[in-house]
């Protein structure tokens, strides 16, 4: 449950090390040292609500939350921001909304897709708007 996520996060804090990534999207290229980034199309992940508060599955955009390197003393405030759902206001968080992004790094970085091992970097991630048909039965009268 949710407490397990908190305990695991606290356990991992001493091990966390930032790594440099290059992000290319919407005609711009940005380099940052980051701890983690989430690429989402909904607004919850791992039991955390509103990680990507502006996300909508129907807007044709990816919502990307980048947790940038920050002083160790700022980490508790950043975690508190996630819990209070106001983390995207932090100077250590970039919130990106785009249709496609390229992620590159010189560091061999672990990726995952919803908890399962993901591909190695570089990654090209994009969204295919309105490609999934959902059939919803009408109410029985």
Tab-separated table of N, CA and C in Angstrom:
chain	number	residue	atom	x	y	z
A	1	UNK	N	0.818	-1.193	0.000
A	1	UNK	CA	0.000	0.000	0.000
A	1	UNK	C	0.858	1.251	0.000
A	2	UNK	N	0.209	2.347	0.273
A	2	UNK	CA	0.853	3.656	0.231
A	2	UNK	C	2.003	3.761	1.237
A	3	UNK	N	1.846	3.209	2.420
A	3	UNK	CA	2.893	3.286	3.434
A	3	UNK	C	4.154	2.584	2.933
A	4	UNK	N	3.986	1.490	2.208
A	4	UNK	CA	5.130	0.778	1.637
A	4	UNK	C	5.937	1.663	0.699
A	5	UNK	N	5.247	2.480	-0.117
A	5	UNK	CA	5.948	3.404	-1.020
A	5	UNK	C	6.764	4.421	-0.212
A	6	UNK	N	6.166	4.954	0.846
A	6	UNK	CA	6.870	5.936	1.673
A	6	UNK	C	8.103	5.322	2.319
A	7	UNK	N	7.950	4.129	2.882
A	7	UNK	CA	9.068	3.471	3.554
A	7	UNK	C	10.190	3.151	2.573
A	8	UNK	N	9.823	2.677	1.387
A	8	UNK	CA	10.832	2.367	0.365
A	8	UNK	C	11.555	3.639	-0.075
A	9	UNK	N	10.822	4.730	-0.220
A	9	UNK	CA	11.438	6.003	-0.615
A	9	UNK	C	12.431	6.474	0.435
A	10	UNK	N	12.062	6.371	1.705
A	10	UNK	CA	12.962	6.788	2.781
A	10	UNK	C	14.214	5.909	2.795
A	11	UNK	N	14.026	4.612	2.586
A	11	UNK	CA	15.146	3.668	2.549
A	11	UNK	C	16.117	3.997	1.414
A	12	UNK	N	15.595	4.461	0.283
A	12	UNK	CA	16.421	4.717	-0.898
A	12	UNK	C	17.092	6.093	-0.881
A	13	UNK	N	16.638	7.021	-0.046
A	13	UNK	CA	17.176	8.385	-0.057
A	13	UNK	C	18.700	8.456	0.020
A	14	UNK	N	19.351	7.704	0.940
A	14	UNK	CA	20.825	7.815	0.987
A	14	UNK	C	21.516	7.326	-0.287
A	15	UNK	N	20.855	6.488	-1.064
A	15	UNK	CA	21.462	5.912	-2.271
A	15	UNK	C	21.237	6.762	-3.517
A	16	UNK	N	20.339	7.723	-3.430
A	16	UNK	CA	19.934	8.463	-4.622
A	16	UNK	C	21.068	9.366	-5.102
A	17	UNK	N	21.350	9.267	-6.382
A	17	UNK	CA	22.387	10.088	-7.002
A	17	UNK	C	21.830	10.648	-8.312
A	18	UNK	N	22.018	11.931	-8.524
A	18	UNK	CA	21.534	12.505	-9.779
A	18	UNK	C	22.383	12.060	-10.960
A	19	UNK	N	21.795	12.121	-12.142
A	19	UNK	CA	22.515	11.821	-13.372
A	19	UNK	C	22.067	12.820	-14.433
A	20	UNK	N	22.960	13.068	-15.393
A	20	UNK	CA	22.668	14.064	-16.427
A	20	UNK	C	21.842	13.453	-17.546
A	21	UNK	N	20.797	14.162	-17.950
A	21	UNK	CA	19.999	13.773	-19.104
A	21	UNK	C	19.887	14.964	-20.043
A	22	UNK	N	19.675	14.630	-21.297
A	22	UNK	CA	19.364	15.636	-22.304
A	22	UNK	C	17.956	15.338	-22.792
A	23	UNK	N	17.083	16.316	-22.672
A	23	UNK	CA	15.694	16.186	-23.095
A	23	UNK	C	15.465	17.076	-24.302
A	24	UNK	N	14.907	16.488	-25.358
A	24	UNK	CA	14.597	17.249	-26.561
A	24	UNK	C	13.106	17.125	-26.824
A	25	UNK	N	12.434	18.284	-26.872
A	25	UNK	CA	10.989	18.320	-27.095
A	25	UNK	C	10.594	19.705	-27.592
A	26	UNK	N	9.571	19.753	-28.392
A	26	UNK	CA	9.021	21.024	-28.892
A	26	UNK	C	10.100	21.978	-29.416
A	27	UNK	N	11.087	21.433	-30.132
A	27	UNK	CA	12.115	22.269	-30.743
A	27	UNK	C	13.179	22.785	-29.800
A	28	UNK	N	13.212	22.314	-28.576
A	28	UNK	CA	14.245	22.760	-27.647
A	28	UNK	C	14.977	21.568	-27.048
A	29	UNK	N	16.200	21.822	-26.613
A	29	UNK	CA	17.011	20.798	-25.954
A	29	UNK	C	17.442	21.345	-24.609
A	30	UNK	N	17.218	20.541	-23.562
A	30	UNK	CA	17.513	20.946	-22.190
A	30	UNK	C	18.367	19.867	-21.535
A	31	UNK	N	19.446	20.290	-20.876
A	31	UNK	CA	20.281	19.363	-20.099
A	31	UNK	C	20.064	19.665	-18.622
A	32	UNK	N	19.906	18.601	-17.849
A	32	UNK	CA	19.727	18.743	-16.407
A	32	UNK	C	20.307	17.541	-15.705
A	33	UNK	N	20.728	17.746	-14.467
A	33	UNK	CA	21.018	16.637	-13.571
A	33	UNK	C	19.719	16.331	-12.843
A	34	UNK	N	19.272	15.095	-12.916
A	34	UNK	CA	17.973	14.742	-12.348
A	34	UNK	C	18.100	13.520	-11.438
A	35	UNK	N	17.119	13.389	-10.563
A	35	UNK	CA	16.985	12.185	-9.749
A	35	UNK	C	16.078	11.181	-10.446
A	36	UNK	N	15.019	11.711	-11.054
A	36	UNK	CA	13.995	10.837	-11.616
A	36	UNK	C	13.089	11.660	-12.515
A	37	UNK	N	12.451	10.972	-13.462
A	37	UNK	CA	11.404	11.625	-14.242
A	37	UNK	C	10.302	10.622	-14.512
A	38	UNK	N	9.104	11.123	-14.592
A	38	UNK	CA	7.929	10.307	-14.871
A	38	UNK	C	7.294	10.808	-16.148
A	39	UNK	N	6.988	9.887	-17.045
A	39	UNK	CA	6.277	10.236	-18.274
A	39	UNK	C	4.892	9.628	-18.132
A	40	UNK	N	3.887	10.479	-18.169
A	40	UNK	CA	2.536	10.030	-17.839
A	40	UNK	C	1.514	10.526	-18.850
A	41	UNK	N	0.376	9.841	-18.844
A	41	UNK	CA	-0.773	10.301	-19.612
A	41	UNK	C	-1.993	10.418	-18.694
A	42	UNK	N	-1.825	10.044	-17.447
A	42	UNK	CA	-2.839	10.198	-16.413
A	42	UNK	C	-2.202	10.974	-15.279
A	43	UNK	N	-2.939	11.177	-14.196
A	43	UNK	CA	-2.381	12.018	-13.139
A	43	UNK	C	-1.967	11.281	-11.871
A	44	UNK	N	-2.021	9.942	-11.854
A	44	UNK	CA	-1.588	9.193	-10.685
A	44	UNK	C	-0.524	8.182	-11.072
A	45	UNK	N	0.346	7.873	-10.091
A	45	UNK	CA	1.386	6.861	-10.309
A	45	UNK	C	1.769	6.265	-8.963
A	46	UNK	N	1.847	4.959	-8.919
A	46	UNK	CA	2.300	4.291	-7.716
A	46	UNK	C	1.518	4.634	-6.474
A	47	UNK	N	0.237	4.884	-6.621
A	47	UNK	CA	-0.578	5.232	-5.463
A	47	UNK	C	-0.564	6.709	-5.115
A	48	UNK	N	0.266	7.491	-5.791
A	48	UNK	CA	0.309	8.932	-5.537
A	48	UNK	C	-0.652	9.628	-6.471
A	49	UNK	N	-1.557	10.384	-5.908
A	49	UNK	CA	-2.540	11.111	-6.711
A	49	UNK	C	-1.967	12.469	-7.122
A	50	UNK	N	-2.351	12.890	-8.294
A	50	UNK	CA	-1.991	14.200	-8.832
A	50	UNK	C	-0.489	14.437	-8.940
A	51	UNK	N	0.277	13.392	-9.257
A	51	UNK	CA	1.700	13.579	-9.561
A	51	UNK	C	1.821	14.473	-10.792
A	52	UNK	N	0.938	14.261	-11.759
A	52	UNK	CA	0.873	15.100	-12.960
A	52	UNK	C	-0.510	15.760	-12.956
A	53	UNK	N	-0.671	16.840	-12.191
A	53	UNK	CA	-2.005	17.397	-11.956
A	53	UNK	C	-2.720	17.945	-13.182
A	54	UNK	N	-2.000	18.241	-14.251
A	54	UNK	CA	-2.641	18.791	-15.447
A	54	UNK	C	-2.935	17.721	-16.491
A	55	UNK	N	-2.619	16.468	-16.172
A	55	UNK	CA	-2.742	15.377	-17.144
A	55	UNK	C	-4.194	15.051	-17.454
A	56	UNK	N	-4.412	14.709	-18.717
A	56	UNK	CA	-5.714	14.252	-19.189
A	56	UNK	C	-5.454	13.185	-20.249
A	57	UNK	N	-6.140	12.069	-20.139
A	57	UNK	CA	-5.913	11.009	-21.114
A	57	UNK	C	-6.458	11.360	-22.493
A	58	UNK	N	-7.214	12.439	-22.594
A	58	UNK	CA	-7.834	12.769	-23.877
A	58	UNK	C	-7.292	14.035	-24.538
A	59	UNK	N	-6.195	14.601	-24.013
A	59	UNK	CA	-5.713	15.868	-24.577
A	59	UNK	C	-4.601	15.715	-25.611
A	60	UNK	N	-4.138	14.481	-25.864
A	60	UNK	CA	-3.092	14.272	-26.862
A	60	UNK	C	-1.718	14.703	-26.415
A	61	UNK	N	-1.508	14.883	-25.114
A	61	UNK	CA	-0.220	15.328	-24.576
A	61	UNK	C	0.305	14.332	-23.547
A	62	UNK	N	1.614	14.193	-23.507
A	62	UNK	CA	2.284	13.507	-22.417
A	62	UNK	C	2.528	14.534	-21.320
A	63	UNK	N	2.426	14.118	-20.091
A	63	UNK	CA	2.760	14.972	-18.957
A	63	UNK	C	4.010	14.379	-18.324
A	64	UNK	N	5.073	15.176	-18.269
A	64	UNK	CA	6.370	14.700	-17.816
A	64	UNK	C	6.768	15.500	-16.583
A	65	UNK	N	7.059	14.771	-15.515
A	65	UNK	CA	7.468	15.392	-14.257
A	65	UNK	C	8.935	15.037	-14.035
A	66	UNK	N	9.779	16.062	-14.007
A	66	UNK	CA	11.226	15.878	-13.870
A	66	UNK	C	11.645	16.380	-12.496
A	67	UNK	N	12.199	15.476	-11.689
A	67	UNK	CA	12.701	15.838	-10.373
A	67	UNK	C	14.202	16.090	-10.504
A	68	UNK	N	14.563	17.382	-10.486
A	68	UNK	CA	15.946	17.789	-10.724
A	68	UNK	C	16.782	17.707	-9.447
A	69	UNK	N	18.095	17.676	-9.666
A	69	UNK	CA	19.020	17.660	-8.531
A	69	UNK	C	18.762	18.871	-7.641
A	70	UNK	N	18.822	18.631	-6.347
A	70	UNK	CA	18.649	19.722	-5.392
A	70	UNK	C	19.547	19.445	-4.183
A	71	UNK	N	19.787	20.462	-3.367
A	71	UNK	CA	20.573	20.227	-2.156
A	71	UNK	C	19.875	19.185	-1.273
A	72	UNK	N	20.667	18.350	-0.613
A	72	UNK	CA	20.122	17.279	0.221
A	72	UNK	C	19.137	17.830	1.251
A	73	UNK	N	19.413	19.000	1.778
A	73	UNK	CA	18.523	19.584	2.781
A	73	UNK	C	17.169	19.968	2.207
A	74	UNK	N	17.062	20.085	0.882
A	74	UNK	CA	15.791	20.424	0.229
A	74	UNK	C	14.951	19.190	-0.094
A	75	UNK	N	15.543	17.988	-0.028
A	75	UNK	CA	14.798	16.770	-0.373
A	75	UNK	C	13.546	16.564	0.479
A	76	UNK	N	13.606	16.754	1.808
A	76	UNK	CA	12.363	16.584	2.586
A	76	UNK	C	11.241	17.524	2.125
A	77	UNK	N	11.580	18.757	1.785
A	77	UNK	CA	10.562	19.699	1.307
A	77	UNK	C	9.996	19.244	-0.034
A	78	UNK	N	10.848	18.681	-0.874
A	78	UNK	CA	10.386	18.183	-2.165
A	78	UNK	C	9.434	17.001	-1.974
A	79	UNK	N	9.785	16.098	-1.095
A	79	UNK	CA	8.909	14.951	-0.798
A	79	UNK	C	7.603	15.426	-0.179
A	80	UNK	N	7.681	16.393	0.736
A	80	UNK	CA	6.470	16.959	1.344
A	80	UNK	C	5.594	17.593	0.257
A	81	UNK	N	6.225	18.232	-0.729
A	81	UNK	CA	5.475	18.830	-1.831
A	81	UNK	C	4.706	17.788	-2.622
A	82	UNK	N	5.314	16.628	-2.853
A	82	UNK	CA	4.617	15.543	-3.551
A	82	UNK	C	3.401	15.099	-2.730
A	83	UNK	N	3.590	14.959	-1.417
A	83	UNK	CA	2.494	14.524	-0.549
A	83	UNK	C	1.379	15.563	-0.480
A	84	UNK	N	1.756	16.847	-0.511
A	84	UNK	CA	0.762	17.923	-0.467
A	84	UNK	C	0.213	18.262	-1.850
A	85	UNK	N	0.791	17.638	-2.879
A	85	UNK	CA	0.371	17.821	-4.274
A	85	UNK	C	0.655	19.216	-4.818
A	86	UNK	N	1.703	19.861	-4.296
A	86	UNK	CA	2.083	21.167	-4.845
A	86	UNK	C	3.547	21.159	-5.327
A	87	UNK	N	4.062	19.965	-5.616
A	87	UNK	CA	5.456	19.805	-6.020
A	87	UNK	C	5.801	20.494	-7.332
A	88	UNK	N	4.832	20.661	-8.230
A	88	UNK	CA	5.188	21.266	-9.519
A	88	UNK	C	5.520	22.753	-9.387
A	89	UNK	N	5.291	23.321	-8.207
A	89	UNK	CA	5.677	24.712	-7.952
A	89	UNK	C	7.136	24.823	-7.524
A	90	UNK	N	7.774	23.698	-7.218
A	90	UNK	CA	9.154	23.697	-6.738
A	90	UNK	C	10.116	24.080	-7.859
A	91	UNK	N	11.173	24.825	-7.524
A	91	UNK	CA	12.198	25.120	-8.534
A	91	UNK	C	12.985	23.868	-8.931
A	92	UNK	N	12.815	22.783	-8.185
A	92	UNK	CA	13.525	21.539	-8.476
A	92	UNK	C	12.673	20.551	-9.259
A	93	UNK	N	11.548	21.018	-9.759
A	93	UNK	CA	10.665	20.179	-10.567
A	93	UNK	C	10.350	20.913	-11.866
A	94	UNK	N	10.543	20.218	-12.982
A	94	UNK	CA	10.084	20.734	-14.275
A	94	UNK	C	8.851	19.929	-14.662
A	95	UNK	N	7.833	20.626	-15.119
A	95	UNK	CA	6.609	19.979	-15.572
A	95	UNK	C	6.480	20.281	-17.059
A	96	UNK	N	6.527	19.243	-17.862
A	96	UNK	CA	6.543	19.396	-19.320
A	96	UNK	C	5.291	18.752	-19.892
A	97	UNK	N	4.635	19.439	-20.802
A	97	UNK	CA	3.497	18.881	-21.531
A	97	UNK	C	3.853	18.942	-23.008
A	98	UNK	N	3.917	17.782	-23.643
A	98	UNK	CA	4.358	17.719	-25.035
A	98	UNK	C	3.795	16.465	-25.701
A	99	UNK	N	3.836	16.428	-27.019
A	99	UNK	CA	3.391	15.244	-27.758
A	99	UNK	C	4.486	14.201	-27.891
A	100	UNK	N	5.756	14.631	-27.811
A	100	UNK	CA	6.879	13.700	-27.968
A	100	UNK	C	8.117	14.259	-27.283
A	101	UNK	N	8.965	13.332	-26.808
A	101	UNK	CA	10.205	13.738	-26.142
A	101	UNK	C	11.282	12.694	-26.430
A	102	UNK	N	12.515	13.171	-26.558
A	102	UNK	CA	13.670	12.276	-26.683
A	102	UNK	C	14.484	12.441	-25.416
A	103	UNK	N	14.869	11.307	-24.810
A	103	UNK	CA	15.626	11.306	-23.565
A	103	UNK	C	16.956	10.612	-23.832
A	104	UNK	N	18.049	11.332	-23.550
A	104	UNK	CA	19.387	10.783	-23.762
A	104	UNK	C	20.221	10.973	-22.503
A	105	UNK	N	21.163	10.044	-22.283
A	105	UNK	CA	22.083	10.164	-21.161
A	105	UNK	C	23.326	9.339	-21.461
A	106	UNK	N	24.462	9.816	-20.979
A	106	UNK	CA	25.705	9.056	-21.080
A	106	UNK	C	25.734	7.948	-20.033
A	107	UNK	N	24.884	8.079	-19.015
A	107	UNK	CA	24.838	7.131	-17.910
A	107	UNK	C	23.911	5.977	-18.272
A	108	UNK	N	24.338	4.759	-18.008
A	108	UNK	CA	23.477	3.597	-18.215
A	108	UNK	C	22.414	3.630	-17.119
A	109	UNK	N	21.217	4.002	-17.468
A	109	UNK	CA	20.163	4.272	-16.505
A	109	UNK	C	19.050	3.238	-16.596
A	110	UNK	N	18.561	2.835	-15.451
A	110	UNK	CA	17.454	1.888	-15.386
A	110	UNK	C	16.163	2.633	-15.694
A	111	UNK	N	15.351	2.055	-16.564
A	111	UNK	CA	14.018	2.600	-16.806
A	111	UNK	C	13.008	1.520	-16.450
A	112	UNK	N	11.796	1.951	-16.201
A	112	UNK	CA	10.754	0.953	-15.988
A	112	UNK	C	9.443	1.454	-16.557
A	113	UNK	N	8.610	0.491	-16.902
A	113	UNK	CA	7.285	0.789	-17.433
A	113	UNK	C	6.287	0.174	-16.471
A	114	UNK	N	5.687	1.018	-15.664
A	114	UNK	CA	4.690	0.584	-14.688
A	114	UNK	C	5.215	-0.554	-13.808
A	115	UNK	N	6.472	-0.405	-13.338
A	115	UNK	CA	7.051	-1.379	-12.425
A	115	UNK	C	7.821	-2.510	-13.079
A	116	UNK	N	7.728	-2.644	-14.396
A	116	UNK	CA	8.466	-3.690	-15.108
A	116	UNK	C	9.697	-3.077	-15.780
A	117	UNK	N	10.766	-3.860	-15.973
A	117	UNK	CA	11.965	-3.322	-16.621
A	117	UNK	C	11.637	-2.708	-17.986
A	118	UNK	N	12.215	-1.536	-18.218
A	118	UNK	CA	11.988	-0.840	-19.477
A	118	UNK	C	13.226	-0.854	-20.347
A	119	UNK	N	13.151	-0.211	-21.499
A	119	UNK	CA	14.285	-0.186	-22.435
A	119	UNK	C	15.399	0.741	-21.955
A	120	UNK	N	16.575	0.573	-22.548
A	120	UNK	CA	17.704	1.448	-22.257
A	120	UNK	C	17.529	2.786	-22.972
A	121	UNK	N	18.250	3.795	-22.482
A	121	UNK	CA	18.296	5.084	-23.148
A	121	UNK	C	19.235	4.971	-24.337
A	122	UNK	N	19.061	5.756	-25.365
A	122	UNK	CA	18.089	6.830	-25.524
A	122	UNK	C	16.681	6.296	-25.798
A	123	UNK	N	15.713	7.126	-25.433
A	123	UNK	CA	14.314	6.793	-25.663
A	123	UNK	C	13.644	7.908	-26.451
A	124	UNK	N	12.818	7.511	-27.388
A	124	UNK	CA	11.908	8.435	-28.069
A	124	UNK	C	10.515	8.029	-27.632
A	125	UNK	N	9.833	8.931	-26.944
A	125	UNK	CA	8.508	8.630	-26.422
A	125	UNK	C	7.519	9.607	-27.040
A	126	UNK	N	6.447	9.082	-27.550
A	126	UNK	CA	5.418	9.929	-28.140
A	126	UNK	C	4.042	9.403	-27.814
A	127	UNK	N	3.075	10.202	-28.131
A	127	UNK	CA	1.687	9.819	-27.876
A	127	UNK	C	0.969	9.687	-29.215
A	128	UNK	N	0.100	8.718	-29.290
A	128	UNK	CA	-0.714	8.515	-30.478
A	128	UNK	C	-2.154	8.859	-30.095
A	129	UNK	N	-2.569	10.091	-30.330
A	129	UNK	CA	-3.894	10.525	-29.877
A	129	UNK	C	-5.032	9.704	-30.489
A	130	UNK	N	-5.990	9.403	-29.664
A	130	UNK	CA	-7.242	8.741	-30.051
A	130	UNK	C	-6.998	7.438	-30.812
A	131	UNK	N	-5.981	6.656	-30.429
A	131	UNK	CA	-5.681	5.389	-31.091
A	131	UNK	C	-6.309	4.193	-30.383
A	132	UNK	N	-6.771	4.373	-29.167
A	132	UNK	CA	-7.357	3.275	-28.418
A	132	UNK	C	-8.866	3.455	-28.376
A	133	UNK	N	-9.555	2.483	-28.931
A	133	UNK	CA	-11.017	2.537	-28.905
A	133	UNK	C	-11.510	1.901	-27.624
A	134	UNK	N	-12.391	2.577	-26.953
A	134	UNK	CA	-12.973	2.081	-25.710
A	134	UNK	C	-14.466	1.956	-25.918
A	135	UNK	N	-14.970	0.765	-25.693
A	135	UNK	CA	-16.412	0.520	-25.833
A	135	UNK	C	-17.029	0.483	-24.442
A	136	UNK	N	-17.978	1.313	-24.236
A	136	UNK	CA	-18.673	1.362	-22.950
A	136	UNK	C	-20.114	0.982	-23.189
A	137	UNK	N	-20.592	-0.077	-22.511
A	137	UNK	CA	-21.980	-0.476	-22.718
A	137	UNK	C	-22.945	0.599	-22.213
A	138	UNK	N	-24.028	0.742	-22.909
A	138	UNK	CA	-25.036	1.703	-22.458
A	138	UNK	C	-25.793	1.074	-21.304
A	139	UNK	N	-26.358	1.907	-20.496
A	139	UNK	CA	-27.112	1.426	-19.325
A	139	UNK	C	-28.305	0.599	-19.793
A	140	UNK	N	-28.563	-0.455	-19.096
A	140	UNK	CA	-29.733	-1.317	-19.399
A	140	UNK	C	-30.957	-0.684	-18.754
A	141	UNK	N	-32.002	-0.538	-19.545
A	141	UNK	CA	-33.209	0.121	-19.020
A	141	UNK	C	-34.206	-0.867	-18.531
